[in-house]
mmCIF file of C-alpha atoms in Angstrom:
data_model
loop_
_atom_site.group_PDB
_atom_site.id
_atom_site.type_symbol
_atom_site.label_atom_id
_atom_site.label_comp_id
_atom_site.label_asym_id
_atom_site.label_seq_id
_atom_site.Cartn_x
_atom_site.Cartn_y
_atom_site.Cartn_z
ATOM 1 C CA MET A 10 20.405 134.446 -43.714
ATOM 2 C CA ARG A 11 19.178 136.285 -45.813
ATOM 3 C CA VAL A 12 15.369 136.010 -44.710
ATOM 4 C CA ASN A 13 16.883 136.790 -41.304
ATOM 5 C CA ARG A 14 18.501 140.255 -42.424
ATOM 6 C CA CYS A 15 15.148 140.923 -44.014
ATOM 7 C CA VAL A 16 12.707 141.193 -40.827
ATOM 8 C CA ARG A 17 15.648 142.647 -38.828
ATOM 9 C CA ALA A 18 15.705 145.714 -41.215
ATOM 10 C CA TRP A 19 11.267 145.434 -41.547
ATOM 11 C CA LEU A 20 11.796 145.565 -36.833
ATOM 12 C CA LEU A 21 13.945 148.364 -37.808
ATOM 13 C CA LEU A 22 12.386 150.220 -39.687
ATOM 14 C CA CYS A 23 8.924 149.280 -37.464
ATOM 15 C CA LEU A 24 10.618 150.871 -34.308
ATOM 16 C CA ALA A 25 12.287 153.745 -36.985
ATOM 17 C CA VAL A 26 8.010 154.931 -37.573
ATOM 18 C CA THR A 27 7.477 154.553 -33.892
ATOM 19 C CA VAL A 28 9.763 156.790 -32.331
ATOM 20 C CA LEU A 29 9.047 159.585 -35.044
ATOM 21 C CA GLY A 30 6.144 159.176 -34.583
ATOM 22 C CA ALA A 31 5.619 159.059 -30.819
ATOM 23 C CA SER A 32 7.701 162.629 -31.505
ATOM 24 C CA ALA A 33 5.228 164.121 -33.569
ATOM 25 C CA PRO A 34 3.407 167.665 -32.022
ATOM 26 C CA ALA A 35 0.992 166.987 -29.348
ATOM 27 C CA GLN A 36 -1.952 169.357 -30.638
ATOM 28 C CA GLY A 37 -3.353 170.150 -34.129
ATOM 29 C CA THR A 38 -4.236 173.679 -35.513
ATOM 30 C CA GLY A 39 -8.355 172.640 -36.937
ATOM 31 C CA PRO A 40 -10.342 169.756 -37.341
ATOM 32 C CA GLY A 41 -8.806 166.628 -39.523
ATOM 33 C CA PRO A 42 -7.126 163.598 -38.702
ATOM 34 C CA ARG A 43 -7.193 163.505 -35.229
ATOM 35 C CA ALA A 44 -4.191 165.135 -33.529
ATOM 36 C CA PRO A 45 -1.559 162.349 -31.626
ATOM 37 C CA VAL A 46 -1.473 163.443 -27.709
ATOM 38 C CA SER A 47 1.714 163.398 -25.873
ATOM 39 C CA PRO A 48 1.198 161.650 -22.704
ATOM 40 C CA PRO A 49 0.738 164.262 -20.260
ATOM 41 C CA THR A 50 3.409 164.721 -17.668
ATOM 42 C CA ALA A 51 3.426 162.797 -14.161
ATOM 43 C CA ASP A 52 0.810 163.918 -10.893
ATOM 44 C CA PRO A 53 1.054 161.509 -8.572
ATOM 45 C CA SER A 54 -2.000 163.024 -7.309
ATOM 46 C CA VAL A 55 -4.363 162.360 -10.200
ATOM 47 C CA PRO A 56 -5.115 158.614 -10.680
ATOM 48 C CA THR A 57 -5.596 157.576 -14.553
ATOM 49 C CA LEU A 58 -9.604 156.595 -13.797
ATOM 50 C CA ALA A 59 -11.802 158.666 -16.971
ATOM 51 C CA ARG A 60 -13.221 155.445 -18.993
ATOM 52 C CA ALA A 61 -14.052 157.574 -22.162
ATOM 53 C CA TRP A 62 -13.039 160.592 -23.738
ATOM 54 C CA PRO A 63 -15.851 164.029 -22.690
ATOM 55 C CA VAL A 64 -16.867 163.471 -26.829
ATOM 56 C CA GLY A 65 -16.265 161.259 -29.835
ATOM 57 C CA VAL A 66 -13.787 158.089 -29.635
ATOM 58 C CA ARG A 67 -11.037 160.299 -29.813
ATOM 59 C CA PRO A 68 -11.743 163.437 -30.635
ATOM 60 C CA PHE A 69 -9.121 166.165 -32.522
ATOM 61 C CA VAL A 70 -7.379 168.302 -30.142
ATOM 62 C CA VAL A 71 -8.283 171.737 -30.820
ATOM 63 C CA ARG A 72 -5.871 172.971 -27.730
ATOM 64 C CA GLY A 73 -3.512 171.496 -25.333
ATOM 65 C CA TRP A 74 -3.659 171.972 -21.429
ATOM 66 C CA GLU A 75 -1.095 175.114 -20.711
ATOM 67 C CA PRO A 76 -0.609 175.713 -18.016
ATOM 68 C CA PRO A 77 -0.015 179.555 -16.409
ATOM 69 C CA GLU A 78 3.228 180.285 -14.502
ATOM 70 C CA THR A 79 0.985 181.942 -11.777
ATOM 71 C CA ALA A 80 -2.397 181.913 -10.563
ATOM 72 C CA TYR A 81 -3.239 185.159 -12.135
ATOM 73 C CA SER A 82 -0.800 184.702 -15.449
ATOM 74 C CA ARG A 83 -1.874 183.931 -19.284
ATOM 75 C CA GLY A 84 -1.876 179.505 -19.949
ATOM 76 C CA HIS A 85 -4.745 177.093 -20.704
ATOM 77 C CA ARG A 86 -6.474 175.405 -17.984
ATOM 78 C CA GLY A 87 -8.171 172.758 -19.732
ATOM 79 C CA VAL A 88 -7.653 171.152 -22.610
ATOM 80 C CA ASP A 89 -10.368 172.601 -26.395
ATOM 81 C CA LEU A 90 -11.200 169.073 -27.904
ATOM 82 C CA ALA A 91 -13.078 168.924 -31.333
ATOM 83 C CA ALA A 92 -17.218 168.313 -31.032
ATOM 84 C CA GLY A 93 -19.997 169.888 -33.169
ATOM 85 C CA PRO A 94 -23.399 171.568 -31.828
ATOM 86 C CA GLY A 95 -25.844 169.021 -30.336
ATOM 87 C CA ALA A 96 -23.114 166.025 -29.219
ATOM 88 C CA GLU A 97 -23.586 163.926 -26.521
ATOM 89 C CA VAL A 98 -20.760 164.857 -23.888
ATOM 90 C CA ARG A 99 -19.988 162.127 -21.197
ATOM 91 C CA ALA A 100 -18.607 162.069 -17.911
ATOM 92 C CA VAL A 101 -14.687 160.462 -17.675
ATOM 93 C CA ALA A 102 -15.461 158.969 -14.542
ATOM 94 C CA SER A 103 -18.072 158.145 -12.291
ATOM 95 C CA GLY A 104 -18.735 160.621 -9.563
ATOM 96 C CA ARG A 105 -21.383 163.017 -8.060
ATOM 97 C CA VAL A 106 -22.569 166.457 -10.471
ATOM 98 C CA SER A 107 -21.879 169.017 -8.329
ATOM 99 C CA PHE A 108 -22.714 172.175 -10.295
ATOM 100 C CA ALA A 109 -25.194 171.642 -12.972
ATOM 101 C CA GLY A 110 -26.381 174.991 -14.599
ATOM 102 C CA ARG A 111 -24.910 178.639 -16.715
ATOM 103 C CA VAL A 112 -22.140 180.235 -15.713
ATOM 104 C CA ALA A 113 -21.727 183.979 -17.357
ATOM 105 C CA GLY A 114 -24.515 182.858 -20.127
ATOM 106 C CA ARG A 115 -22.885 179.823 -21.289
ATOM 107 C CA GLY A 116 -23.888 175.987 -19.054
ATOM 108 C CA ALA A 117 -21.535 174.445 -17.869
ATOM 109 C CA VAL A 118 -21.372 171.139 -15.594
ATOM 110 C CA SER A 119 -19.655 170.046 -12.909
ATOM 111 C CA VAL A 120 -19.104 166.138 -11.317
ATOM 112 C CA GLU A 121 -16.456 165.493 -8.527
ATOM 113 C CA LEU A 122 -14.707 162.035 -8.160
ATOM 114 C CA PRO A 123 -15.532 160.804 -5.590
ATOM 115 C CA GLY A 124 -11.322 158.840 -2.483
ATOM 116 C CA THR A 125 -9.119 161.360 -5.129
ATOM 117 C CA GLY A 126 -8.077 163.289 -2.291
ATOM 118 C CA ALA A 127 -9.122 165.802 -0.384
ATOM 119 C CA PRO A 128 -10.273 167.938 -1.431
ATOM 120 C CA PRO A 129 -11.396 165.568 -3.990
ATOM 121 C CA LEU A 130 -10.762 166.056 -8.275
ATOM 122 C CA ARG A 131 -13.484 167.790 -10.197
ATOM 123 C CA THR A 132 -14.109 167.719 -13.794
ATOM 124 C CA THR A 133 -16.075 170.551 -15.464
ATOM 125 C CA TYR A 134 -17.841 170.907 -18.813
ATOM 126 C CA GLY A 135 -18.667 173.995 -21.233
ATOM 127 C CA PRO A 136 -21.066 174.573 -22.778
ATOM 128 C CA VAL A 137 -22.973 172.099 -21.815
ATOM 129 C CA ARG A 138 -27.144 172.135 -21.757
ATOM 130 C CA ALA A 139 -27.351 169.775 -19.127
ATOM 131 C CA SER A 140 -29.168 166.801 -19.291
ATOM 132 C CA VAL A 141 -28.401 165.785 -14.797
ATOM 133 C CA ARG A 142 -28.827 167.832 -11.995
ATOM 134 C CA GLU A 143 -26.706 168.936 -9.415
ATOM 135 C CA GLY A 144 -26.291 166.375 -7.248
ATOM 136 C CA ASP A 145 -27.429 163.427 -8.815
ATOM 137 C CA GLU A 146 -24.518 159.980 -9.787
ATOM 138 C CA VAL A 147 -23.844 159.407 -12.924
ATOM 139 C CA LEU A 148 -21.236 156.888 -14.383
ATOM 140 C CA ALA A 149 -18.569 156.979 -16.737
ATOM 141 C CA GLY A 150 -19.733 157.061 -20.181
ATOM 142 C CA GLN A 151 -22.626 158.698 -19.060
ATOM 143 C CA VAL A 152 -24.398 161.325 -21.483
ATOM 144 C CA LEU A 153 -23.707 164.684 -19.163
ATOM 145 C CA GLY A 154 -25.608 166.894 -21.735
ATOM 146 C CA THR A 155 -25.196 168.229 -25.547
ATOM 147 C CA LEU A 156 -22.646 170.470 -26.687
ATOM 148 C CA GLU A 157 -24.436 173.653 -26.825
ATOM 149 C CA THR A 158 -23.752 176.714 -30.037
ATOM 150 C CA PRO A 159 -19.428 177.873 -30.025
ATOM 151 C CA ASP A 160 -19.006 180.564 -28.021
ATOM 152 C CA THR A 161 -15.770 182.298 -28.389
ATOM 153 C CA HIS A 162 -13.829 180.230 -26.823
ATOM 154 C CA CYS A 163 -12.348 178.462 -29.425
ATOM 155 C CA GLY A 164 -12.307 180.458 -32.459
ATOM 156 C CA PRO A 165 -14.112 179.367 -35.620
ATOM 157 C CA THR A 166 -13.479 175.624 -34.265
ATOM 158 C CA PRO A 167 -16.660 174.431 -31.941
ATOM 159 C CA CYS A 168 -15.388 172.509 -29.259
ATOM 160 C CA LEU A 169 -15.746 171.422 -26.118
ATOM 161 C CA HIS A 170 -13.845 172.753 -22.985
ATOM 162 C CA TRP A 171 -12.808 170.079 -20.335
ATOM 163 C CA GLY A 172 -11.366 170.843 -16.732
ATOM 164 C CA LEU A 173 -9.843 169.247 -13.994
ATOM 165 C CA LEU A 174 -9.286 171.070 -10.333
ATOM 166 C CA ARG A 175 -8.766 169.620 -7.290
ATOM 167 C CA GLY A 176 -10.225 173.440 -5.194
ATOM 168 C CA THR A 177 -8.882 175.652 -7.265
ATOM 169 C CA ALA A 178 -5.859 174.150 -7.875
ATOM 170 C CA TYR A 179 -5.901 173.869 -12.287
ATOM 171 C CA LEU A 180 -4.436 170.150 -13.750
ATOM 172 C CA ASN A 181 -4.644 168.576 -16.855
ATOM 173 C CA PRO A 182 -7.345 166.529 -17.462
ATOM 174 C CA LEU A 183 -5.921 164.342 -20.185
ATOM 175 C CA SER A 184 -4.454 162.944 -16.703
ATOM 176 C CA LEU A 185 -7.080 161.514 -16.307
ATOM 177 C CA LEU A 186 -6.236 159.194 -18.829
ATOM 178 C CA PRO A 187 -4.901 156.022 -18.827
ATOM 179 C CA PRO A 188 -3.113 155.109 -22.138
ATOM 180 C CA TRP A 189 -5.238 152.873 -24.294
ATOM 181 C CA LEU A 190 -7.427 156.101 -24.659
ATOM 182 C CA LEU A 191 -4.322 158.387 -25.342
ATOM 183 C CA GLY A 192 -3.438 156.033 -28.077
ATOM 184 C CA THR A 193 0.398 156.065 -26.432
ATOM 185 C CA GLY A 194 0.340 152.515 -25.211
ATOM 186 C CA PRO A 195 3.265 150.508 -26.674
ATOM 187 C CA SER A 196 3.807 149.530 -29.434
ATOM 188 C CA ARG A 197 2.309 145.931 -30.645
ATOM 189 C CA LEU A 198 3.663 144.125 -33.295
ATOM 190 C CA LEU A 199 3.032 141.312 -34.934
ATOM 191 C CA PRO A 200 3.332 137.655 -35.403
ATOM 192 C CA LEU A 201 5.442 136.719 -39.001
ATOM 193 C CA ASP A 202 3.477 134.323 -39.938
ATOM 194 C CA ALA A 203 0.771 136.679 -39.806
ATOM 195 C CA PRO A 204 -2.500 137.259 -43.100
ATOM 196 C CA VAL A 205 -1.285 139.811 -45.165
ATOM 197 C CA THR A 206 -4.347 142.083 -46.386
ATOM 198 C CA ARG A 207 -3.869 144.771 -49.151
ATOM 199 C CA PRO A 208 -6.702 146.908 -50.653
#
């Protein structure tokens, strides 16, 4: 009887921790521990086909997606991911390089994702010193180039600006990531007889 009460109390505690963790803020304010990433609002026009983050394993989100109210309003048309100069920038999904060059003095790479509708989705990465050329076919996780010396976009924190477009409409690039890459998949409880390891 007492064991059952302990097990129930432990399960309730786990549930409370999971719920509180899910309500944490979506962005951080600087480098340090990983920023929790809230799952993006479901967008049926964006398939969850990403197989990797563009930098790192699960990078710190310096600034998240802030869609503008109108095409000319202020907003943030992508997400900024903390990464140091020289970090490898990878394609999040397979596609064809539609642009690799310089725009307004900063390096940029754009990858068109086939089979994603008309017009097809396009991911953008900057500032990047490209190691690919326009027309190259790339696989998910393939290196597109390296992060250039930071510009003023992210302030004092070096970062990669990652964007997603369909035609001229900007979308939330985090929508491409499945829950297991966002770290928002279902919670998994260990069996009660699992060995306990202490530091």
